[in-house]
mmCIF file of C-alpha atoms in Angstrom:
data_model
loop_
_atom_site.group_PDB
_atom_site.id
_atom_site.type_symbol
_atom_site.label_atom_id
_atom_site.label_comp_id
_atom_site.label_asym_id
_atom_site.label_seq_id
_atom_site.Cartn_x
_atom_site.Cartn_y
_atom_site.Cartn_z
ATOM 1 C CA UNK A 1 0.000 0.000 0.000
ATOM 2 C CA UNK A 2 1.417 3.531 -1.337
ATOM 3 C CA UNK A 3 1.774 5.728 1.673
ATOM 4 C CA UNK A 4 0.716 9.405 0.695
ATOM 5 C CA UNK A 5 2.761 12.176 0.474
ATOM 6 C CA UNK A 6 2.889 14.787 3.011
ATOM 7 C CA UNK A 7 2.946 17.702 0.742
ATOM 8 C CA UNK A 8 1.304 18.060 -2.472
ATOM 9 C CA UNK A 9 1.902 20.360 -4.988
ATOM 10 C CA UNK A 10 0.088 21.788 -7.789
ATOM 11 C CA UNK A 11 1.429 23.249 -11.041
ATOM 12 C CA UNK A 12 -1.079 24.531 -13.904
ATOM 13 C CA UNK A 13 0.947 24.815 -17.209
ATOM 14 C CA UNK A 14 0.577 26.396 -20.583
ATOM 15 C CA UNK A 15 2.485 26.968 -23.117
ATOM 16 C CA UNK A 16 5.996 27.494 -20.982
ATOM 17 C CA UNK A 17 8.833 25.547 -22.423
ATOM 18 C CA UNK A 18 10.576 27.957 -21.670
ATOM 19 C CA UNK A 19 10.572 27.811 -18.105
ATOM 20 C CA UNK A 20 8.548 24.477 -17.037
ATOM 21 C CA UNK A 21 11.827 22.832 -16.860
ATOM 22 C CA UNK A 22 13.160 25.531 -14.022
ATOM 23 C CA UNK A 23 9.920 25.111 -11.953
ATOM 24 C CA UNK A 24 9.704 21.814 -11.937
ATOM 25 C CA UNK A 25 13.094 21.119 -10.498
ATOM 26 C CA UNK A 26 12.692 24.016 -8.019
ATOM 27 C CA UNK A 27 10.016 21.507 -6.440
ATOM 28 C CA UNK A 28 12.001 18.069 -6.824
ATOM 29 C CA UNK A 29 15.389 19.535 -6.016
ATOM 30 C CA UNK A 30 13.848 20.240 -2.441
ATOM 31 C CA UNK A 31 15.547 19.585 0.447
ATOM 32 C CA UNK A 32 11.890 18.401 1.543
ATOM 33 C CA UNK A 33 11.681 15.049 -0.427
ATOM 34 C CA UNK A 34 8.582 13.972 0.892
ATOM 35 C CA UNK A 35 6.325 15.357 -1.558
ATOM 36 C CA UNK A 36 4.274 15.254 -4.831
ATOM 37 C CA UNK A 37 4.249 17.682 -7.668
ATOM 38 C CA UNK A 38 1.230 17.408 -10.172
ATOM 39 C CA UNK A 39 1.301 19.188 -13.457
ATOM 40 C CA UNK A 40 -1.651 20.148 -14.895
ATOM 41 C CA UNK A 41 -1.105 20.465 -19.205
ATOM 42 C CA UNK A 42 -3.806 22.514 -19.725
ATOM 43 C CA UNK A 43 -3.506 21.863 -23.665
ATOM 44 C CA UNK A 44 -0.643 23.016 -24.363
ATOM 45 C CA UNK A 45 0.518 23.719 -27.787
ATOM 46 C CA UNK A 46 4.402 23.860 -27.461
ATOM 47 C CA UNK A 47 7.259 21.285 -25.916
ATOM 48 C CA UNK A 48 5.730 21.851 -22.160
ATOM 49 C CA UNK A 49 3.928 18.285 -21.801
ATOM 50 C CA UNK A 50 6.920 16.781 -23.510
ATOM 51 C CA UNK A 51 9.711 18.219 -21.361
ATOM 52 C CA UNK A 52 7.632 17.500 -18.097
ATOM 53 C CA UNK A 53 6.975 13.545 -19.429
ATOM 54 C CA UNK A 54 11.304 13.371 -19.487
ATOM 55 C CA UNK A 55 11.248 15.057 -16.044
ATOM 56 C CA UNK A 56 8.649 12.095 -14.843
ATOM 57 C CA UNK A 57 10.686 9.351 -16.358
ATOM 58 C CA UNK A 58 13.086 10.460 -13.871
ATOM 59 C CA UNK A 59 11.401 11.105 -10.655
ATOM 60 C CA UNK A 60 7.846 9.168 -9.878
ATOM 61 C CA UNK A 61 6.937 12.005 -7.507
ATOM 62 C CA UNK A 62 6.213 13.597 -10.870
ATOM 63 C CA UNK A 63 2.527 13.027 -11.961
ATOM 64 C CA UNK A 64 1.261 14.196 -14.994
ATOM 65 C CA UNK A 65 -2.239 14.745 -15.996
ATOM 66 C CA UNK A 66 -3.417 16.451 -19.428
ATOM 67 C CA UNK A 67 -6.782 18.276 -20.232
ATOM 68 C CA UNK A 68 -8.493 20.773 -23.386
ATOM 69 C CA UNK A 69 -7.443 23.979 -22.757
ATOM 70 C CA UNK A 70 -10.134 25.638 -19.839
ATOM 71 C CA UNK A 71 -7.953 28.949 -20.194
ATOM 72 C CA UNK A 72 -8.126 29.830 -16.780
ATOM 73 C CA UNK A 73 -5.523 28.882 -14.005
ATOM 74 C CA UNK A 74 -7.828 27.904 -11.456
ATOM 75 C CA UNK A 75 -9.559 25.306 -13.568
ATOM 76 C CA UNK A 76 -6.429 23.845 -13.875
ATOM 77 C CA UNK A 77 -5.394 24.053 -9.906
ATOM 78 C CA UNK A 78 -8.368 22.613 -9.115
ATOM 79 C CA UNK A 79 -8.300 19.104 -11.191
ATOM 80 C CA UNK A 80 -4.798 19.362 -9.213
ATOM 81 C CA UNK A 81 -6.221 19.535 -6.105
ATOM 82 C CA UNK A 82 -8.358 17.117 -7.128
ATOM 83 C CA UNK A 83 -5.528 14.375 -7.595
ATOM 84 C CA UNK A 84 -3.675 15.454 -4.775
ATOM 85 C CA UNK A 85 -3.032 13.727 -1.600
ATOM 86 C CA UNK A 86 -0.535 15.531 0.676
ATOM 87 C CA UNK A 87 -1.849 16.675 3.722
ATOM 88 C CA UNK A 88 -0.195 20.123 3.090
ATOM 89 C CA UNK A 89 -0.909 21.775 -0.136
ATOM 90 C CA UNK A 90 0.668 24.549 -2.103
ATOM 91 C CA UNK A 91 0.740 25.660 -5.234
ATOM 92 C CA UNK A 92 3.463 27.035 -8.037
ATOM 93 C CA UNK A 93 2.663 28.837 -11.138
ATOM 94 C CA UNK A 94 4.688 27.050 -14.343
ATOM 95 C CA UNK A 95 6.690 30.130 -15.031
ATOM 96 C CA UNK A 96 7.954 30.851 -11.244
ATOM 97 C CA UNK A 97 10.516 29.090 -8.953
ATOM 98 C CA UNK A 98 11.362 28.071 -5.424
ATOM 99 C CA UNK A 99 14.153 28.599 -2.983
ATOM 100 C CA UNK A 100 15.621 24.910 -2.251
ATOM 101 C CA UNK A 101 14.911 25.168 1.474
ATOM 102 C CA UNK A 102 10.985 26.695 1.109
ATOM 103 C CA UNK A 103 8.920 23.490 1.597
ATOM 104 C CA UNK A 104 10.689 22.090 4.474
ATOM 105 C CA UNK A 105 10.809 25.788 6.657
ATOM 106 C CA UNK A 106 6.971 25.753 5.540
ATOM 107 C CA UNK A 107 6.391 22.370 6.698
ATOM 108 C CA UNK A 108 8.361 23.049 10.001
ATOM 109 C CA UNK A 109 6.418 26.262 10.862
ATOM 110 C CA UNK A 110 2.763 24.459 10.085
ATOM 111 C CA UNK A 111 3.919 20.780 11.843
ATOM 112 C CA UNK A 112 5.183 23.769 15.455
ATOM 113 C CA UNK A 113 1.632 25.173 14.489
ATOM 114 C CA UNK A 114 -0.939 22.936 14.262
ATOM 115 C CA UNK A 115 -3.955 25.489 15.347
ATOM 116 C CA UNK A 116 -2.750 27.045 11.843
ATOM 117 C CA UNK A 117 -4.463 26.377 9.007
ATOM 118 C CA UNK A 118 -2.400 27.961 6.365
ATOM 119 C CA UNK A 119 1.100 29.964 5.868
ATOM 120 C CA UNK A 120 2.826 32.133 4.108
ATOM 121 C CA UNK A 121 6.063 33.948 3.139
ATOM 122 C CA UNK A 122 7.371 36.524 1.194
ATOM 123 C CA UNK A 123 8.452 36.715 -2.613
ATOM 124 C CA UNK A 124 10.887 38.074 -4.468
ATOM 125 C CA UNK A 125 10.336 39.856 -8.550
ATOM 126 C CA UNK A 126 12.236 38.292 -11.079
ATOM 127 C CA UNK A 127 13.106 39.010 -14.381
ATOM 128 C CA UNK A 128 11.926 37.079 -17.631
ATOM 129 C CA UNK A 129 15.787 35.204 -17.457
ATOM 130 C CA UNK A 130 14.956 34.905 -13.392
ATOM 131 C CA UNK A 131 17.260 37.692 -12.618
ATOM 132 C CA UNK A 132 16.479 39.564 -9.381
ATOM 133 C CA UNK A 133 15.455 42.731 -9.701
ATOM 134 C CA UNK A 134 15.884 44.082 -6.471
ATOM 135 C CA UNK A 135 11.950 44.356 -4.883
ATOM 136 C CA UNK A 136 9.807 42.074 -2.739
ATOM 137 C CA UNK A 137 6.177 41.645 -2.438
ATOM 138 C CA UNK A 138 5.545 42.102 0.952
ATOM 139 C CA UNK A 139 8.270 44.415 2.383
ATOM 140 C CA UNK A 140 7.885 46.578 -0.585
ATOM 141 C CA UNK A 141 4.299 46.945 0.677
ATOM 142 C CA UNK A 142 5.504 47.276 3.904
ATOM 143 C CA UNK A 143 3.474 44.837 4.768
ATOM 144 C CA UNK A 144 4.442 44.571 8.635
ATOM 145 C CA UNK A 145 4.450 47.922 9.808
ATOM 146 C CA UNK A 146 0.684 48.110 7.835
ATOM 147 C CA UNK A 147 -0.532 44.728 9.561
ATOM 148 C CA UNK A 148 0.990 45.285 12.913
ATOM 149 C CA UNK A 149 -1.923 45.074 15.031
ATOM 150 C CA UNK A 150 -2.691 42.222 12.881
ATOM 151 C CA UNK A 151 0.324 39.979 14.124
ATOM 152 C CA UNK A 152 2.176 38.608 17.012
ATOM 153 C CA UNK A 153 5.630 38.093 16.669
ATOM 154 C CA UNK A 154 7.004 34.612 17.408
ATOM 155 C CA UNK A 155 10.419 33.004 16.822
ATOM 156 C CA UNK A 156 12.849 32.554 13.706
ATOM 157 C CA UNK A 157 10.883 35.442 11.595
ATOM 158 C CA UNK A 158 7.844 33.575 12.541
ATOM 159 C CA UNK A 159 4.493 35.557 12.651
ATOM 160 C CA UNK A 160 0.863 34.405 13.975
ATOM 161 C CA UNK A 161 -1.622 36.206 12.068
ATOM 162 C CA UNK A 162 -4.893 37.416 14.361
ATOM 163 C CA UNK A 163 -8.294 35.450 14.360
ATOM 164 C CA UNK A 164 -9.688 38.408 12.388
ATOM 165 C CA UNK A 165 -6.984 38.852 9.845
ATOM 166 C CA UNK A 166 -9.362 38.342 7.309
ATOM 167 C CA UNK A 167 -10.003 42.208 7.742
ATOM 168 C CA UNK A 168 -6.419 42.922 6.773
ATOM 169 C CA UNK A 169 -6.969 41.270 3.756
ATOM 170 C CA UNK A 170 -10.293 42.547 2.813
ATOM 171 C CA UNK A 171 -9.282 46.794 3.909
ATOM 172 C CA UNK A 172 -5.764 46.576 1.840
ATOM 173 C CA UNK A 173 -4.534 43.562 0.236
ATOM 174 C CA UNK A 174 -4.428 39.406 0.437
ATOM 175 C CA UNK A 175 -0.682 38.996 1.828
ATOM 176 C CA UNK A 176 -1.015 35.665 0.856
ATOM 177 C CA UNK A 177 0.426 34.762 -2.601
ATOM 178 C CA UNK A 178 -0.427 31.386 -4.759
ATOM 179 C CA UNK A 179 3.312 30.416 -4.556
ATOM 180 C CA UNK A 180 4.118 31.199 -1.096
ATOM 181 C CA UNK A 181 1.280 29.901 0.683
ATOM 182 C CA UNK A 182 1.126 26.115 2.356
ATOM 183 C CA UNK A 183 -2.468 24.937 3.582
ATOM 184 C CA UNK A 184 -2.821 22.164 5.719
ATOM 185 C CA UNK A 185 -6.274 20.377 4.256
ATOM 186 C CA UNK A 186 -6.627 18.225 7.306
ATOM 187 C CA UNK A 187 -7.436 20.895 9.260
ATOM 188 C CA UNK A 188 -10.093 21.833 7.121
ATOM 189 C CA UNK A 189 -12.443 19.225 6.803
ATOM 190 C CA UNK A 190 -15.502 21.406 6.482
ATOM 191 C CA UNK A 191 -14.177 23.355 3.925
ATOM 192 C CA UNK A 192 -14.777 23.638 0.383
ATOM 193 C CA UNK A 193 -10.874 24.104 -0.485
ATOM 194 C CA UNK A 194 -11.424 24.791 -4.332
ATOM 195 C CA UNK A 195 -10.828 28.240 -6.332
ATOM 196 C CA UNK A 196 -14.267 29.517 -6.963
ATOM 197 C CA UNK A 197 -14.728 29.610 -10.826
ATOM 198 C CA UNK A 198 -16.750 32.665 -11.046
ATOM 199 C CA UNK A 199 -13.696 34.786 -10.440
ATOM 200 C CA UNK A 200 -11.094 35.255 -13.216
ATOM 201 C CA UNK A 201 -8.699 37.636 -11.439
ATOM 202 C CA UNK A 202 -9.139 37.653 -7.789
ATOM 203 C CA UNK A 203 -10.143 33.890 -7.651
ATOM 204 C CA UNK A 204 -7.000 33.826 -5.463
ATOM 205 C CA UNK A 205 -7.720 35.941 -2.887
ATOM 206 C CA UNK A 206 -11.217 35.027 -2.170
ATOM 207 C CA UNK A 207 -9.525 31.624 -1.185
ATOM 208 C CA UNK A 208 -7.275 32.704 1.217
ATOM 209 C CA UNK A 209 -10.038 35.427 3.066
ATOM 210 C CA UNK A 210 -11.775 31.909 3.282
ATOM 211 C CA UNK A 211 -8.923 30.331 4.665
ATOM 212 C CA UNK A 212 -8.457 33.067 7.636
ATOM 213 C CA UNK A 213 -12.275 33.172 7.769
ATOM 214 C CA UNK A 214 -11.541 29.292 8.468
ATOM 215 C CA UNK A 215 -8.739 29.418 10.406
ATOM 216 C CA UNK A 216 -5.603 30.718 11.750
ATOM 217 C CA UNK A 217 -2.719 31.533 9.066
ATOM 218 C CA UNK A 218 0.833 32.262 10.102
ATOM 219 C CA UNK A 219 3.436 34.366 8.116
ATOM 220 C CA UNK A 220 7.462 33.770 7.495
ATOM 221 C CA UNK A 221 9.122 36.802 7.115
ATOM 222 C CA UNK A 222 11.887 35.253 4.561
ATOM 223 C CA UNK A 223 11.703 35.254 1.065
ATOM 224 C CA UNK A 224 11.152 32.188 -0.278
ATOM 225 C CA UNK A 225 10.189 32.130 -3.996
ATOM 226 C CA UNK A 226 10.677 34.025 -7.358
ATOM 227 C CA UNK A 227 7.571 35.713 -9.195
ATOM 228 C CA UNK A 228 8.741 36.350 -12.968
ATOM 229 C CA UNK A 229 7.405 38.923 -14.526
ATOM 230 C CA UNK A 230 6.362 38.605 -17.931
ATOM 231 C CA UNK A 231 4.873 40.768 -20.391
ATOM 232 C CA UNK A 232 1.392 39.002 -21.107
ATOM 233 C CA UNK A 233 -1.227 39.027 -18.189
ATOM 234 C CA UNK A 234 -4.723 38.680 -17.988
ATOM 235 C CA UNK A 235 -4.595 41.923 -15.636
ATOM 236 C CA UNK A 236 -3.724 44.259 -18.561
ATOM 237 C CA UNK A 237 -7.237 43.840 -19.751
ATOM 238 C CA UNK A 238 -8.290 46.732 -18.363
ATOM 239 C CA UNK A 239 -12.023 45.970 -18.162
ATOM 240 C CA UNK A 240 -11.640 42.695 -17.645
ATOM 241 C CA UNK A 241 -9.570 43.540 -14.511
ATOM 242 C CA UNK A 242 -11.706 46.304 -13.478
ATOM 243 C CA UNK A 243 -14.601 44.612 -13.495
ATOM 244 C CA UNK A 244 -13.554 41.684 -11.681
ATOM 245 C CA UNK A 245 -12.327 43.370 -8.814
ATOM 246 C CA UNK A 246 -15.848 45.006 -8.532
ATOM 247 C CA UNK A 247 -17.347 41.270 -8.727
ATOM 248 C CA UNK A 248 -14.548 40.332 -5.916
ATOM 249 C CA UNK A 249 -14.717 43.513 -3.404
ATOM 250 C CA UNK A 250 -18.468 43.656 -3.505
ATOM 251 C CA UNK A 251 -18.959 39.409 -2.911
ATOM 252 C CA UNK A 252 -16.434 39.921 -0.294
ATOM 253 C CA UNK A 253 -17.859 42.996 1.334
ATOM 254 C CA UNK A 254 -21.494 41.016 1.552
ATOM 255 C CA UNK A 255 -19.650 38.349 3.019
ATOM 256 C CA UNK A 256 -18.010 39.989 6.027
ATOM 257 C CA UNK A 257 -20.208 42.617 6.227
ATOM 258 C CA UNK A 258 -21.322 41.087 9.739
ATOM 259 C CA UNK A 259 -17.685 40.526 10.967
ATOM 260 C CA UNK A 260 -16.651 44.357 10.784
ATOM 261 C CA UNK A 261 -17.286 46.875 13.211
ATOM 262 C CA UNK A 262 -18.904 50.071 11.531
ATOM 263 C CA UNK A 263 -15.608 51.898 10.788
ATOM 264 C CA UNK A 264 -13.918 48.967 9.119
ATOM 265 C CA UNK A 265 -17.382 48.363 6.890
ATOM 266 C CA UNK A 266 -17.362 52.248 6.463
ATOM 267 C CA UNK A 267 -13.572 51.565 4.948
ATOM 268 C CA UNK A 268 -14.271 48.669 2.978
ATOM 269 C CA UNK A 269 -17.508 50.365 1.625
ATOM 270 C CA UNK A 270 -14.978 53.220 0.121
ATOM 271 C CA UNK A 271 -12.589 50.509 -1.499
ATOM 272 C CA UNK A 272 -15.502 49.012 -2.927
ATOM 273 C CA UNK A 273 -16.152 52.891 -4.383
ATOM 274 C CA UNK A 274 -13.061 53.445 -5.751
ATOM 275 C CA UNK A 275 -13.105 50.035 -7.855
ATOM 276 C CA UNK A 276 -16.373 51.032 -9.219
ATOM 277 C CA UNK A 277 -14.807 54.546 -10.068
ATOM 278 C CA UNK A 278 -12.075 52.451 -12.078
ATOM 279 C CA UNK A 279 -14.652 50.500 -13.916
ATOM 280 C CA UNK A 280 -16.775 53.348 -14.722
ATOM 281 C CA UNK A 281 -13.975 55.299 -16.058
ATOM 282 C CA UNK A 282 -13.040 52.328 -18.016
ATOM 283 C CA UNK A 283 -16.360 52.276 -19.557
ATOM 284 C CA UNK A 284 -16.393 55.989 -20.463
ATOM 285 C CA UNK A 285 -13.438 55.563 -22.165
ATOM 286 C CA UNK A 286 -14.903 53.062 -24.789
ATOM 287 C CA UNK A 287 -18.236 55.282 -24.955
ATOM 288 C CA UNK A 288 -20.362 52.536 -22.791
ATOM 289 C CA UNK A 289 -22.594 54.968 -20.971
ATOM 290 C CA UNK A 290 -24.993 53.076 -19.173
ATOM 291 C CA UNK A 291 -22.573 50.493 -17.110
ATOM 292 C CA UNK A 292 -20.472 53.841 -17.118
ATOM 293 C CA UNK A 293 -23.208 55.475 -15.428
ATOM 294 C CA UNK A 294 -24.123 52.698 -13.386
ATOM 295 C CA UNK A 295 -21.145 52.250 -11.795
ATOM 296 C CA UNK A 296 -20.042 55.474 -10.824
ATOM 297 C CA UNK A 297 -23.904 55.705 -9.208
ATOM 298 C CA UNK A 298 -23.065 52.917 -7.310
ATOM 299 C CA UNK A 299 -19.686 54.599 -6.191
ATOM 300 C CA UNK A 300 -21.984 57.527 -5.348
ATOM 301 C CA UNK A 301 -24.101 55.467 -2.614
ATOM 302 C CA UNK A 302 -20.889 54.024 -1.420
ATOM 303 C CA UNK A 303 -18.991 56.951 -1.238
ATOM 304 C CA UNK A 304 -20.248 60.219 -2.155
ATOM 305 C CA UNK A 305 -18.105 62.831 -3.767
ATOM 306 C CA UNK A 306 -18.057 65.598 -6.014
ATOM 307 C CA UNK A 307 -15.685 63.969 -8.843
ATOM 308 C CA UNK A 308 -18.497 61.530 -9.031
ATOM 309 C CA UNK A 309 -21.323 63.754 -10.139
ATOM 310 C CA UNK A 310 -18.818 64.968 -12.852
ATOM 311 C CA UNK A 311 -18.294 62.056 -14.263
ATOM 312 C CA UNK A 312 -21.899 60.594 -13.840
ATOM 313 C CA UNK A 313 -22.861 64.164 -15.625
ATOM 314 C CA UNK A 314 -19.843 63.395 -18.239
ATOM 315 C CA UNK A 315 -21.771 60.378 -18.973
ATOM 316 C CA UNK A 316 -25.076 61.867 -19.959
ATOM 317 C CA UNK A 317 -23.651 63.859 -22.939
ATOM 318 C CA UNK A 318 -23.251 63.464 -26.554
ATOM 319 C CA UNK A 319 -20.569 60.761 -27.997
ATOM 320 C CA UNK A 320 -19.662 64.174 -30.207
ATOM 321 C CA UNK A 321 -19.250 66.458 -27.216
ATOM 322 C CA UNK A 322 -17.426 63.705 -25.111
ATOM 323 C CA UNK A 323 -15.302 62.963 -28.385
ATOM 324 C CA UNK A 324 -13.934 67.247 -28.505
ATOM 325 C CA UNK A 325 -13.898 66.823 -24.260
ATOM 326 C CA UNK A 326 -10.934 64.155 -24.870
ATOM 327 C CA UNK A 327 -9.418 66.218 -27.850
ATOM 328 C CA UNK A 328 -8.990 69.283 -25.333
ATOM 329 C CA UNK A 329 -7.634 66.462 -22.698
ATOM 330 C CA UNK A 330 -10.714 66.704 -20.227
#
């Protein structure tokens, strides 16, 4: 009888020969050997599946599973999950990396931890040949001075993150990172531990808010990980992403809306505002009045200010008098 790994791993790939090869063997060159890493080919059109079937000849920690193209991430993470049997779980993208030493400081800080349901660390940016380039996700945000009365220091750059650090995510931003965090399922049983479809850019944070809505999360401060940054991104469809984060912010909002005290709703209910400013603005600037005009009304209830019954005027006039507005830059 096959004894299950205690960490699983999940890796949705498309179209990245050129760096599949790199994230794989981040994983299986762990100093953490106990583990499984399953790809997910989500129809890929290039050499990814092949160089990943040579990596598997090699190493039967390897699994491999192959699917149409569902051209979305999350579909792919989730047939992972799916196959998965660790009772820790993480995730890395196809075209990012891993410090040698990140599973097994992970695995130490969750096995010290077990009221923890989840952990994370910081990242580093990375160019598209995986050269540093000098800036961090979290201390660039200066993420500890900003969540301080959010966390209690610990030991070895070890954080615990409050019971209601779910409001640190929802008022400024998710901390948590697809390649840095580690869950640990078993501690989860009631929970539906799946990326929620509906979502096509903040699919990733609405899991982890549910994961500190579910449980305790702790926080390395070490960086552990490289995010590359590459030139194509679903986030530089600007409507695409504006309009998502409106979906996001306002399911979220009606979600903890009973878990805030009036100030923190009061804050969250002004994020939500300026998201639907940056969608309606969006809008206006491809001449689609009435979502245009609906969202910046919505802002208005929100968050009431005079820019907004500008633009909700701007979007009552004429394509022809918007048209000379934008020649004289207004």
């Amino acid at each position: 009888m096959n004894r299950s790994p205690r960490v699983s791993v999940v890796m949705p790939a498309f179209n990245v020969e050129k760096y599949i090869e790199e994230a794989v063997r981040s994983v299986l060159d762990q100093t953490f050997k106990d583990l499984e890493l399953i790809v997910v080919d989500d129809g890929s059109e290039d050499r990814t599946l092949e160089i990943v079937q040579a990596l598997a000849r090699n190493d039967n920690r390897l699994k491999i599973v192959v699917q149409e193209n569902a051209g979305r991430p999350s579909i792919a993470r989730n047939r992972g999950i799916a196959q998965s049997t660790g009772d820790y779980l993480a995730f890395l993208d196809s075209d990012d990396f891993w410090l040698p030493n990140r599973v097994e400081l992970m695995v130490s800080g969750l096995d010290r931890h077990p009221e923890w349901a989840a952990a994370f660390h910081d990242l580093k940016f990375v160019s598209e040949d995986g050269s540093d380039l000098g800036h961090t996700y979290l201390a660039d945000a200066d993420f500890l001075s900003k969540a301080a009365a959010w966390l209690t220091k610990l030991d070895d750059a070890w954080y615990a993150c409050h019971p209601n650090f779910f409001v640190f995510m929802s008022l400024n931003f998710a901390a948590a990172h697809t390649q840095s965090i580690m869950i640990a399922r078993s501690r989860l049983p009631d929970m539906h531990l799946l990326f929620d479809p509906q979502f096509t850019i903040c699919e990733d944070t609405d899991l982890w808010i549910r994961l500190a809505l579910a449980g305790r999360l702790g926080f390395l401060n070490a960086v552990l990980s490289g995010y590359r940054q590459i030139g194509t991104s679903i986030t530089r469809d600007q409507l695409r992403f504006a309009s998502q984060s409106v979906n996001f912010h306002r399911h979220n909002l009606n979600r903890v809306a009973g878990l805030l005290s009036q100030e923190e709703k009061r804050c969250y209910e002004c994020k939500l505002a300026s998201y639907l400013r940056d969608l309606g603005f969006v809008h206006y600037q491809r001449f689609e009045m009435q979502p245009s005009r609906l969202a910046y009304l919505e802002a208005l209830k929100l968050d009431g200010k005079r820019e907004d019954l500008l633009a909700l005027g701007k979007t009552w006039l004429p394509k022809a008098v918007l048209q000379k507005l934008r020649l004289r830059g207004m």
